[in-house]
Structures are given as structure tokens and as C-alpha cells.
Amino acid sequence: MGKCVKYSIIVPIYNVDRFLKDCLDSIQNAMTDECECILINDGSTDNSGHIAEVYCETQAFFHYYKKENGGLSDARNFGLQFAKGEYILFVDSDDVISPIIIHAIDIALKKSNTDVVYFNFLKFYSGNVIKLLANDINGLQIRYSGRKELSQMPNFAWARVARRNLYTENKFPTGIIYEDVFTSPYISQQSTVVAFIDLPLYGYRKRSGSITTDSAEKQFKMFEAVKLLKARQEKGEVEFVFYSTALINLSQSCLVSLARIEDANTRRIYRKFIKNEFNALTFKNIMVSYSKIKFKCLAMASKITLSLYVLEKILRPVVLFADKRNH
């Protein structure tokens, strides 16, 4: 008789051979008898596939699948079809997790009607972040809230453990960046009881490298995910407040990306673009949303040409200094 799987850990893999062993080691150190780990090789052209295959040959309850490259969303969706667990945890293959993450989630789920567990994370560029993540259960504090607070959190799929059935009609959109903007509002809407863990249980790697105007402009593709989310709202799959909250929560990312663009004329074009996007919301829509006050203020400012220009001028030196320091 096979073991009862409570948690399916899904790891999409694409050309991360420099980081993959650290990721898989951290998962192995966190796994319990109720876990399975599903590794999806999304058409890697480096040594990632070999590393994953060897790992699965030597570690019980790790499963390896290979597919043609389709992107992060496609790999996550592919992994979901093999998942047997009651709960889904996504781990990006260049990230790491705390050795106590499953133990902490288990404790949080003791309230039997909990739908989602949301946990804290640390961003890092290099070094051994594992020692900075929570390594023992001492100090674990869990609070319970609902869908309103969950919708205020960053949309990262890996920052939450959710019931598998919340992904049944909620697949990730392929070929889209900020794909979590599409899936997470639906999860928030469907969640009645949400557990929040403030301990850092996940290490989110930020890749080092120069940030260019091209990469900054690419971030505005986030609105493709917003457009898809709006279509869900119009079909009645997502309530308007969860759509508006998701859009408002992107206001800071928009302004940071705008500040990174080198050419003043290009920045002017994107200021107009941002204004048009946020003009889809009224001031009342913004005020009654679930977003935190900071994002509400930024979203309201983004509707006005002058305030958007002033914010850009204030943020640009700050953002460029931070980028230089981190790279």
C-alpha cells in the first residue's frame, strides 16, 4: 500500500545547473513521509536534467518528468497533473526552502478548515541563505485571517501552500510573465481561512546582472496578465474587488520599472501607458479595494500625469542607487 501524500512539491526546471543541487538538497532536508517532489525538466539545454535525474534515482519520493520547453507556467501546469497531495507547494529551481517549512505548515493546518498557508520569505543574491531562514520551530507564531488579507500579499505562487483543488480550474497562463497575477486572486477569493506564518521559510534568489532599459520595459508585460484577469472578472470567475486589488498591488512595480528606463522620451511613453491602465479604475474602486494604503496612494497618483511625473523623478535616483548596490 502506497503512502498517503499530503504535500506535492512541484519544481519547474530550466537551465539552472548552477543552483539546482542547492534547491533539491533543501527540499530533501525539509521533506517528511507525507511529501512527494515532482521535478519537471522544461526542456533544459544545460546539465539540469542530468542533475535532476540522478537525484531522483537516489532519493525516494522524488519523481522526474521531461517535456519540451514551454515556460514556467506550462511546467507548473504539467506538474499539477501528476500531483497526488492534498496541498501544493511550488518551489522555483534556483530558490531554497527552510528545513522546517513542512513542519511549520503542518502546525498551521491543525485548524482543519484552513485552505491556504502563507509564509514569509527572504530575497537573496548569493551566499548561503539557508542559515538565515528559520531553522527551528521555536518562535513560530501563526495567525488566522481570511481572503481580504491574503489578497494584500505578494502574488508569488511559491509563497503559499494551497489546497490542490484550488488549481483545478485555475491553471497558470502560458507565455505570460507575472503569471501569478492571474492565479493568486482566484485563490484568495476561494479561501475562507488563511494561516499566516511570519517566520522566513523560503529563500527567493534574485539573479545578479545588469538591469537594462529592455529588461525594465519587459516588466510592463505584467499588464498582459492583468488583461487576462480582467477577462476572468468579466466572466464572473473573479470578483471585481480581487481584480482591482491585484492591479493596484502592481503600482509600485510599475513605477520602479519606469524609473529604470534610461531614455526620457521612452519614460514619457510609459507614463502615458501606466496612466491609461490605472484609469480603468475609479478613485472609489481604489479606495474600496483590499490593497494596503501605500499601493492605493500610488495607484491614485498613477491616474494623474503630474503626480506620476513627480513620483518618477523622486524614485529614479533611489532605484538606480539600489540597483547599483545589489549588482
mmCIF file of C-alpha atoms in Angstrom:
data_model
loop_
_atom_site.group_PDB
_atom_site.id
_atom_site.type_symbol
_atom_site.label_atom_id
_atom_site.label_comp_id
_atom_site.label_asym_id
_atom_site.label_seq_id
_atom_site.Cartn_x
_atom_site.Cartn_y
_atom_site.Cartn_z
ATOM 1 C CA MET A 1 0.000 0.000 0.000
ATOM 2 C CA GLY A 2 1.457 3.409 -1.007
ATOM 3 C CA LYS A 3 1.966 6.208 1.429
ATOM 4 C CA CYS A 4 -0.636 8.921 1.909
ATOM 5 C CA VAL A 5 0.613 12.056 0.176
ATOM 6 C CA LYS A 6 -0.314 15.276 1.909
ATOM 7 C CA TYR A 7 2.076 17.636 0.095
ATOM 8 C CA SER A 8 3.116 17.721 -3.542
ATOM 9 C CA ILE A 9 6.177 19.901 -4.085
ATOM 10 C CA ILE A 10 6.390 20.927 -7.751
ATOM 11 C CA VAL A 11 9.716 22.180 -9.135
ATOM 12 C CA PRO A 12 9.858 23.501 -12.727
ATOM 13 C CA ILE A 13 13.445 23.259 -14.016
ATOM 14 C CA TYR A 14 15.040 25.172 -16.861
ATOM 15 C CA ASN A 15 18.801 25.776 -17.257
ATOM 16 C CA VAL A 16 19.649 26.201 -13.584
ATOM 17 C CA ASP A 17 22.502 23.716 -13.186
ATOM 18 C CA ARG A 18 24.450 26.235 -11.056
ATOM 19 C CA PHE A 19 21.694 26.355 -8.441
ATOM 20 C CA LEU A 20 19.683 23.149 -8.769
ATOM 21 C CA LYS A 21 21.561 20.975 -6.284
ATOM 22 C CA ASP A 22 21.194 23.595 -3.547
ATOM 23 C CA CYS A 23 17.469 23.724 -4.276
ATOM 24 C CA LEU A 24 16.985 19.952 -4.244
ATOM 25 C CA ASP A 25 19.127 19.479 -1.141
ATOM 26 C CA SER A 26 16.985 21.999 0.711
ATOM 27 C CA ILE A 27 13.816 20.175 -0.367
ATOM 28 C CA GLN A 28 15.232 16.813 0.690
ATOM 29 C CA ASN A 29 16.096 18.239 4.113
ATOM 30 C CA ALA A 30 12.547 19.532 4.532
ATOM 31 C CA MET A 31 10.571 16.523 3.283
ATOM 32 C CA THR A 32 8.564 14.241 5.535
ATOM 33 C CA ASP A 33 6.926 10.879 4.856
ATOM 34 C CA GLU A 34 3.827 12.713 3.653
ATOM 35 C CA CYS A 35 5.641 14.532 0.825
ATOM 36 C CA GLU A 36 6.373 13.891 -2.813
ATOM 37 C CA CYS A 37 8.560 16.073 -5.003
ATOM 38 C CA ILE A 38 7.774 16.382 -8.706
ATOM 39 C CA LEU A 39 10.658 17.628 -10.857
ATOM 40 C CA ILE A 40 9.704 18.966 -14.279
ATOM 41 C CA ASN A 41 12.580 19.370 -16.740
ATOM 42 C CA ASP A 42 11.186 22.027 -19.057
ATOM 43 C CA GLY A 43 13.492 21.322 -21.990
ATOM 44 C CA SER A 44 16.748 22.352 -20.300
ATOM 45 C CA THR A 45 19.789 22.561 -22.563
ATOM 46 C CA ASP A 46 22.387 22.578 -19.777
ATOM 47 C CA ASN A 47 23.141 19.888 -17.176
ATOM 48 C CA SER A 48 19.968 20.493 -15.153
ATOM 49 C CA GLY A 49 18.148 17.438 -16.480
ATOM 50 C CA HIS A 50 21.007 15.117 -15.581
ATOM 51 C CA ILE A 51 21.253 16.549 -12.062
ATOM 52 C CA ALA A 52 17.520 16.059 -11.543
ATOM 53 C CA GLU A 53 17.547 12.506 -12.936
ATOM 54 C CA VAL A 54 20.442 11.434 -10.734
ATOM 55 C CA TYR A 55 18.770 12.969 -7.715
ATOM 56 C CA CYS A 56 15.550 11.049 -8.380
ATOM 57 C CA GLU A 57 17.472 7.797 -8.722
ATOM 58 C CA THR A 58 18.914 8.170 -5.236
ATOM 59 C CA GLN A 59 16.104 9.899 -3.326
ATOM 60 C CA ALA A 60 12.810 8.205 -2.528
ATOM 61 C CA PHE A 61 9.596 10.024 -3.423
ATOM 62 C CA PHE A 62 11.277 12.316 -5.959
ATOM 63 C CA HIS A 63 9.772 11.916 -9.434
ATOM 64 C CA TYR A 64 11.308 13.130 -12.690
ATOM 65 C CA TYR A 65 9.425 14.198 -15.824
ATOM 66 C CA LYS A 66 10.753 15.746 -19.004
ATOM 67 C CA LYS A 67 8.905 17.883 -21.517
ATOM 68 C CA GLU A 68 9.597 20.302 -24.338
ATOM 69 C CA ASN A 69 10.272 23.860 -23.263
ATOM 70 C CA GLY A 70 7.060 25.757 -22.651
ATOM 71 C CA GLY A 71 7.928 28.219 -19.929
ATOM 72 C CA LEU A 72 7.299 28.410 -16.199
ATOM 73 C CA SER A 73 3.507 28.390 -16.357
ATOM 74 C CA ASP A 74 3.412 25.406 -18.689
ATOM 75 C CA ALA A 75 5.835 23.463 -16.471
ATOM 76 C CA ARG A 76 3.765 24.183 -13.356
ATOM 77 C CA ASN A 77 0.577 23.072 -15.107
ATOM 78 C CA PHE A 78 2.344 19.947 -16.357
ATOM 79 C CA GLY A 79 3.440 19.096 -12.808
ATOM 80 C CA LEU A 80 -0.048 19.592 -11.387
ATOM 81 C CA GLN A 81 -1.408 16.693 -13.447
ATOM 82 C CA PHE A 82 0.897 14.283 -11.578
ATOM 83 C CA ALA A 83 0.351 15.699 -8.094
ATOM 84 C CA LYS A 84 -1.297 13.412 -5.560
ATOM 85 C CA GLY A 85 -1.043 15.612 -2.496
ATOM 86 C CA GLU A 86 -3.896 17.412 -0.807
ATOM 87 C CA TYR A 87 -1.773 20.578 -0.793
ATOM 88 C CA ILE A 88 0.508 22.071 -3.449
ATOM 89 C CA LEU A 89 3.815 23.826 -2.797
ATOM 90 C CA PHE A 90 5.684 25.334 -5.762
ATOM 91 C CA VAL A 91 9.452 25.827 -5.499
ATOM 92 C CA ASP A 92 11.418 27.628 -8.206
ATOM 93 C CA SER A 93 14.542 25.679 -9.100
ATOM 94 C CA ASP A 94 17.045 28.407 -8.227
ATOM 95 C CA ASP A 95 15.477 29.018 -4.807
ATOM 96 C CA VAL A 96 15.765 27.178 -1.489
ATOM 97 C CA ILE A 97 13.416 26.333 1.364
ATOM 98 C CA SER A 98 13.783 26.111 5.116
ATOM 99 C CA PRO A 99 14.277 22.660 6.667
ATOM 100 C CA ILE A 100 11.241 23.285 8.906
ATOM 101 C CA ILE A 101 8.835 24.522 6.230
ATOM 102 C CA ILE A 102 6.706 21.355 6.137
ATOM 103 C CA HIS A 103 6.685 21.057 9.936
ATOM 104 C CA ALA A 104 5.562 24.678 10.259
ATOM 105 C CA ILE A 105 2.848 24.239 7.614
ATOM 106 C CA ASP A 106 1.630 21.087 9.380
ATOM 107 C CA ILE A 107 1.168 23.062 12.571
ATOM 108 C CA ALA A 108 -0.645 25.828 10.709
ATOM 109 C CA LEU A 109 -3.034 23.298 9.150
ATOM 110 C CA LYS A 110 -4.144 21.944 12.510
ATOM 111 C CA LYS A 111 -7.088 24.277 12.146
ATOM 112 C CA SER A 112 -8.877 21.783 9.934
ATOM 113 C CA ASN A 113 -10.684 24.200 7.617
ATOM 114 C CA THR A 114 -7.524 26.083 6.582
ATOM 115 C CA ASP A 115 -7.371 26.493 2.804
ATOM 116 C CA VAL A 116 -4.041 28.319 2.365
ATOM 117 C CA VAL A 117 -0.875 28.819 4.392
ATOM 118 C CA TYR A 118 1.072 31.971 3.504
ATOM 119 C CA PHE A 119 4.645 32.269 4.776
ATOM 120 C CA ASN A 120 7.389 34.859 4.841
ATOM 121 C CA PHE A 121 10.441 34.785 2.527
ATOM 122 C CA LEU A 122 13.863 36.351 2.118
ATOM 123 C CA LYS A 123 15.318 37.735 -1.107
ATOM 124 C CA PHE A 124 18.982 36.977 -1.741
ATOM 125 C CA TYR A 125 21.549 37.406 -4.499
ATOM 126 C CA SER A 126 24.255 34.981 -3.429
ATOM 127 C CA GLY A 127 25.627 33.150 -0.418
ATOM 128 C CA ASN A 128 24.116 30.568 1.895
ATOM 129 C CA VAL A 129 20.686 31.958 2.670
ATOM 130 C CA ILE A 130 19.649 28.700 4.360
ATOM 131 C CA LYS A 131 21.286 29.819 7.590
ATOM 132 C CA LEU A 132 19.137 32.969 7.505
ATOM 133 C CA LEU A 133 15.885 31.057 7.066
ATOM 134 C CA ALA A 134 14.025 29.648 10.042
ATOM 135 C CA ASN A 135 15.837 26.506 11.189
ATOM 136 C CA ASP A 136 13.807 25.538 14.231
ATOM 137 C CA ILE A 137 10.208 25.747 15.277
ATOM 138 C CA ASN A 138 10.931 27.992 18.268
ATOM 139 C CA GLY A 139 9.254 31.335 17.877
ATOM 140 C CA LEU A 140 6.696 30.020 15.415
ATOM 141 C CA GLN A 141 3.602 32.171 15.599
ATOM 142 C CA ILE A 142 0.573 31.519 13.434
ATOM 143 C CA ARG A 143 -2.338 33.839 12.945
ATOM 144 C CA TYR A 144 -5.502 33.140 11.054
ATOM 145 C CA SER A 145 -7.322 35.566 8.830
ATOM 146 C CA GLY A 146 -9.220 35.464 5.567
ATOM 147 C CA ARG A 147 -9.241 36.241 1.900
ATOM 148 C CA LYS A 148 -9.005 40.022 2.268
ATOM 149 C CA GLU A 149 -5.586 39.876 3.931
ATOM 150 C CA LEU A 150 -4.349 37.176 1.561
ATOM 151 C CA SER A 151 -5.165 39.397 -1.413
ATOM 152 C CA GLN A 152 -2.833 42.058 0.040
ATOM 153 C CA MET A 153 0.161 39.737 -0.062
ATOM 154 C CA PRO A 154 2.634 39.427 -2.975
ATOM 155 C CA ASN A 155 1.217 37.128 -5.642
ATOM 156 C CA PHE A 156 4.136 34.664 -5.721
ATOM 157 C CA ALA A 157 2.767 31.124 -6.111
ATOM 158 C CA TRP A 158 5.706 29.773 -4.082
ATOM 159 C CA ALA A 159 4.883 31.923 -1.034
ATOM 160 C CA ARG A 160 1.755 29.933 -0.264
ATOM 161 C CA VAL A 161 0.634 26.366 0.172
ATOM 162 C CA ALA A 162 -2.856 25.879 -1.227
ATOM 163 C CA ARG A 163 -5.306 23.032 -1.496
ATOM 164 C CA ARG A 164 -4.810 21.184 -4.769
ATOM 165 C CA ASN A 165 -8.443 21.714 -5.758
ATOM 166 C CA LEU A 166 -7.795 25.478 -5.895
ATOM 167 C CA TYR A 167 -5.757 24.801 -9.044
ATOM 168 C CA THR A 168 -8.305 22.537 -10.731
ATOM 169 C CA GLU A 169 -9.938 25.393 -12.670
ATOM 170 C CA ASN A 170 -7.060 27.782 -12.104
ATOM 171 C CA LYS A 171 -4.161 26.913 -14.374
ATOM 172 C CA PHE A 172 -1.243 29.266 -14.992
ATOM 173 C CA PRO A 173 -1.445 31.225 -18.282
ATOM 174 C CA THR A 174 1.347 30.177 -20.641
ATOM 175 C CA GLY A 175 3.665 32.664 -22.274
ATOM 176 C CA ILE A 176 2.866 35.356 -19.697
ATOM 177 C CA ILE A 177 5.145 36.955 -17.111
ATOM 178 C CA TYR A 178 3.582 37.822 -13.750
ATOM 179 C CA GLU A 179 1.525 34.664 -14.274
ATOM 180 C CA ASP A 180 0.733 34.608 -10.544
ATOM 181 C CA VAL A 181 -1.311 37.796 -11.019
ATOM 182 C CA PHE A 182 -3.786 35.573 -12.876
ATOM 183 C CA THR A 183 -3.934 32.645 -10.436
ATOM 184 C CA SER A 184 -3.458 34.173 -6.977
ATOM 185 C CA PRO A 185 -6.548 36.452 -6.890
ATOM 186 C CA TYR A 186 -8.713 33.412 -7.625
ATOM 187 C CA ILE A 187 -7.075 31.516 -4.770
ATOM 188 C CA SER A 188 -7.623 34.487 -2.453
ATOM 189 C CA GLN A 189 -11.280 34.673 -3.436
ATOM 190 C CA GLN A 190 -11.849 30.963 -2.805
ATOM 191 C CA SER A 191 -10.087 30.893 0.564
ATOM 192 C CA THR A 192 -12.134 31.110 3.745
ATOM 193 C CA VAL A 193 -9.450 30.512 6.371
ATOM 194 C CA VAL A 194 -5.839 31.514 5.738
ATOM 195 C CA ALA A 195 -2.899 30.849 8.050
ATOM 196 C CA PHE A 196 -0.044 33.359 8.094
ATOM 197 C CA ILE A 197 3.484 32.437 9.219
ATOM 198 C CA ASP A 198 5.856 35.362 9.740
ATOM 199 C CA LEU A 199 8.999 33.238 10.004
ATOM 200 C CA PRO A 200 11.064 33.268 6.758
ATOM 201 C CA LEU A 201 10.617 29.806 5.265
ATOM 202 C CA TYR A 202 11.606 30.440 1.638
ATOM 203 C CA GLY A 203 14.724 31.881 0.017
ATOM 204 C CA TYR A 204 13.939 33.771 -3.206
ATOM 205 C CA ARG A 205 17.024 34.171 -5.375
ATOM 206 C CA LYS A 206 17.383 37.404 -7.322
ATOM 207 C CA ARG A 207 19.784 36.765 -10.180
ATOM 208 C CA SER A 208 22.735 39.141 -10.355
ATOM 209 C CA GLY A 209 23.292 41.023 -13.578
ATOM 210 C CA SER A 210 22.816 44.410 -15.158
ATOM 211 C CA ILE A 211 19.306 45.802 -15.316
ATOM 212 C CA THR A 212 18.800 47.339 -18.770
ATOM 213 C CA THR A 213 16.126 49.507 -20.316
ATOM 214 C CA ASP A 214 14.987 46.477 -22.309
ATOM 215 C CA SER A 215 14.506 44.392 -19.171
ATOM 216 C CA ALA A 216 12.693 47.272 -17.460
ATOM 217 C CA GLU A 217 10.355 47.684 -20.435
ATOM 218 C CA LYS A 218 9.708 43.942 -20.466
ATOM 219 C CA GLN A 219 8.203 44.228 -16.985
ATOM 220 C CA PHE A 220 5.272 46.132 -18.447
ATOM 221 C CA LYS A 221 4.148 42.839 -19.962
ATOM 222 C CA MET A 222 2.651 42.366 -16.492
ATOM 223 C CA PHE A 223 -0.439 44.015 -17.936
ATOM 224 C CA GLU A 224 -0.980 41.007 -20.198
ATOM 225 C CA ALA A 225 -1.698 39.034 -17.018
ATOM 226 C CA VAL A 226 -3.940 41.856 -15.777
ATOM 227 C CA LYS A 227 -5.873 41.739 -19.054
ATOM 228 C CA LEU A 228 -6.438 38.001 -18.643
ATOM 229 C CA LEU A 229 -7.515 38.533 -15.039
ATOM 230 C CA LYS A 230 -9.971 41.216 -16.182
ATOM 231 C CA ALA A 231 -11.466 38.723 -18.634
ATOM 232 C CA ARG A 232 -11.934 36.280 -15.744
ATOM 233 C CA GLN A 233 -13.666 39.016 -13.786
ATOM 234 C CA GLU A 234 -15.971 39.813 -16.687
ATOM 235 C CA LYS A 235 -16.890 36.108 -16.953
ATOM 236 C CA GLY A 236 -17.778 36.060 -13.262
ATOM 237 C CA GLU A 237 -14.899 33.810 -12.197
ATOM 238 C CA VAL A 238 -13.230 36.514 -10.078
ATOM 239 C CA GLU A 239 -14.962 39.269 -8.123
ATOM 240 C CA PHE A 240 -14.172 42.845 -9.167
ATOM 241 C CA VAL A 241 -12.523 43.668 -5.831
ATOM 242 C CA PHE A 242 -9.933 40.915 -6.333
ATOM 243 C CA TYR A 243 -9.206 42.132 -9.866
ATOM 244 C CA SER A 244 -8.859 45.752 -8.744
ATOM 245 C CA THR A 245 -6.711 44.802 -5.750
ATOM 246 C CA ALA A 246 -4.347 42.796 -7.971
ATOM 247 C CA LEU A 247 -3.960 45.739 -10.362
ATOM 248 C CA ILE A 248 -3.420 48.258 -7.563
ATOM 249 C CA ASN A 249 -0.810 45.998 -5.968
ATOM 250 C CA LEU A 250 1.257 46.330 -9.170
ATOM 251 C CA SER A 251 1.537 50.106 -8.863
ATOM 252 C CA GLN A 252 4.927 50.054 -7.156
ATOM 253 C CA SER A 253 6.391 47.574 -9.652
ATOM 254 C CA CYS A 254 5.207 49.837 -12.491
ATOM 255 C CA LEU A 255 6.884 52.885 -11.022
ATOM 256 C CA VAL A 256 10.143 51.069 -10.286
ATOM 257 C CA SER A 257 10.282 49.747 -13.852
ATOM 258 C CA LEU A 258 9.511 53.226 -15.172
ATOM 259 C CA ALA A 259 12.347 54.706 -13.114
ATOM 260 C CA ARG A 260 14.828 52.205 -14.588
ATOM 261 C CA ILE A 261 14.245 53.263 -18.193
ATOM 262 C CA GLU A 262 17.154 55.365 -19.411
ATOM 263 C CA ASP A 263 15.619 57.372 -22.237
ATOM 264 C CA ALA A 264 13.391 60.279 -21.168
ATOM 265 C CA ASN A 265 11.168 60.011 -24.241
ATOM 266 C CA THR A 266 10.597 56.314 -23.587
ATOM 267 C CA ARG A 267 9.738 57.074 -19.977
ATOM 268 C CA ARG A 268 7.162 59.596 -21.199
ATOM 269 C CA ILE A 269 5.560 56.896 -23.367
ATOM 270 C CA TYR A 270 5.337 54.501 -20.433
ATOM 271 C CA ARG A 271 3.993 57.199 -18.110
ATOM 272 C CA LYS A 272 1.088 57.541 -20.510
ATOM 273 C CA PHE A 273 0.767 53.754 -20.660
ATOM 274 C CA ILE A 274 0.625 53.465 -16.851
ATOM 275 C CA LYS A 275 -1.930 56.272 -16.606
ATOM 276 C CA ASN A 276 -4.181 54.581 -19.160
ATOM 277 C CA GLU A 277 -4.022 51.265 -17.311
ATOM 278 C CA PHE A 278 -4.906 52.737 -13.926
ATOM 279 C CA ASN A 279 -7.645 54.896 -15.415
ATOM 280 C CA ALA A 280 -9.535 51.616 -15.777
ATOM 281 C CA LEU A 281 -10.250 52.104 -12.063
ATOM 282 C CA THR A 282 -12.142 54.963 -10.463
ATOM 283 C CA PHE A 283 -10.889 56.614 -7.302
ATOM 284 C CA LYS A 284 -13.730 54.836 -5.495
ATOM 285 C CA ASN A 285 -12.605 51.470 -6.917
ATOM 286 C CA ILE A 286 -9.165 52.139 -5.497
ATOM 287 C CA MET A 287 -10.379 53.257 -2.087
ATOM 288 C CA VAL A 288 -12.681 50.243 -1.537
ATOM 289 C CA SER A 289 -10.093 47.734 -2.753
ATOM 290 C CA TYR A 290 -8.307 45.426 -0.312
ATOM 291 C CA SER A 291 -4.861 46.856 -1.144
ATOM 292 C CA LYS A 292 -2.684 48.410 1.517
ATOM 293 C CA ILE A 293 -2.791 52.205 1.775
ATOM 294 C CA LYS A 294 0.660 52.624 0.173
ATOM 295 C CA PHE A 295 -0.440 50.928 -3.030
ATOM 296 C CA LYS A 296 -3.755 52.788 -3.050
ATOM 297 C CA CYS A 297 -1.874 56.085 -2.929
ATOM 298 C CA LEU A 298 0.496 55.031 -5.715
ATOM 299 C CA ALA A 299 -2.413 53.839 -7.855
ATOM 300 C CA MET A 300 -4.275 57.132 -7.405
ATOM 301 C CA ALA A 301 -1.105 59.050 -8.253
ATOM 302 C CA SER A 302 -0.708 56.893 -11.368
ATOM 303 C CA LYS A 303 -4.006 58.265 -12.697
ATOM 304 C CA ILE A 304 -2.657 61.822 -12.774
ATOM 305 C CA THR A 305 0.042 62.902 -15.240
ATOM 306 C CA LEU A 306 1.749 65.439 -12.965
ATOM 307 C CA SER A 307 1.900 63.239 -9.870
ATOM 308 C CA LEU A 308 3.155 60.324 -11.958
ATOM 309 C CA TYR A 309 5.929 62.546 -13.326
ATOM 310 C CA VAL A 310 6.884 63.732 -9.822
ATOM 311 C CA LEU A 311 6.989 60.173 -8.485
ATOM 312 C CA GLU A 312 9.233 59.132 -11.346
ATOM 313 C CA LYS A 313 11.661 61.969 -10.585
ATOM 314 C CA ILE A 314 11.755 61.058 -6.888
ATOM 315 C CA LEU A 315 12.119 57.325 -7.411
ATOM 316 C CA ARG A 316 14.632 57.264 -10.252
ATOM 317 C CA PRO A 317 17.815 58.086 -8.251
ATOM 318 C CA VAL A 318 16.717 55.821 -5.403
ATOM 319 C CA VAL A 319 16.039 52.852 -7.701
ATOM 320 C CA LEU A 320 19.250 53.298 -9.692
ATOM 321 C CA PHE A 321 21.307 53.510 -6.492
ATOM 322 C CA ALA A 322 19.718 50.338 -5.142
ATOM 323 C CA ASP A 323 20.307 48.513 -8.437
ATOM 324 C CA LYS A 324 23.961 49.514 -8.453
ATOM 325 C CA ARG A 325 24.428 48.365 -4.862
ATOM 326 C CA ASN A 326 22.814 44.967 -5.483
ATOM 327 C CA HIS A 327 24.654 44.248 -8.745
#
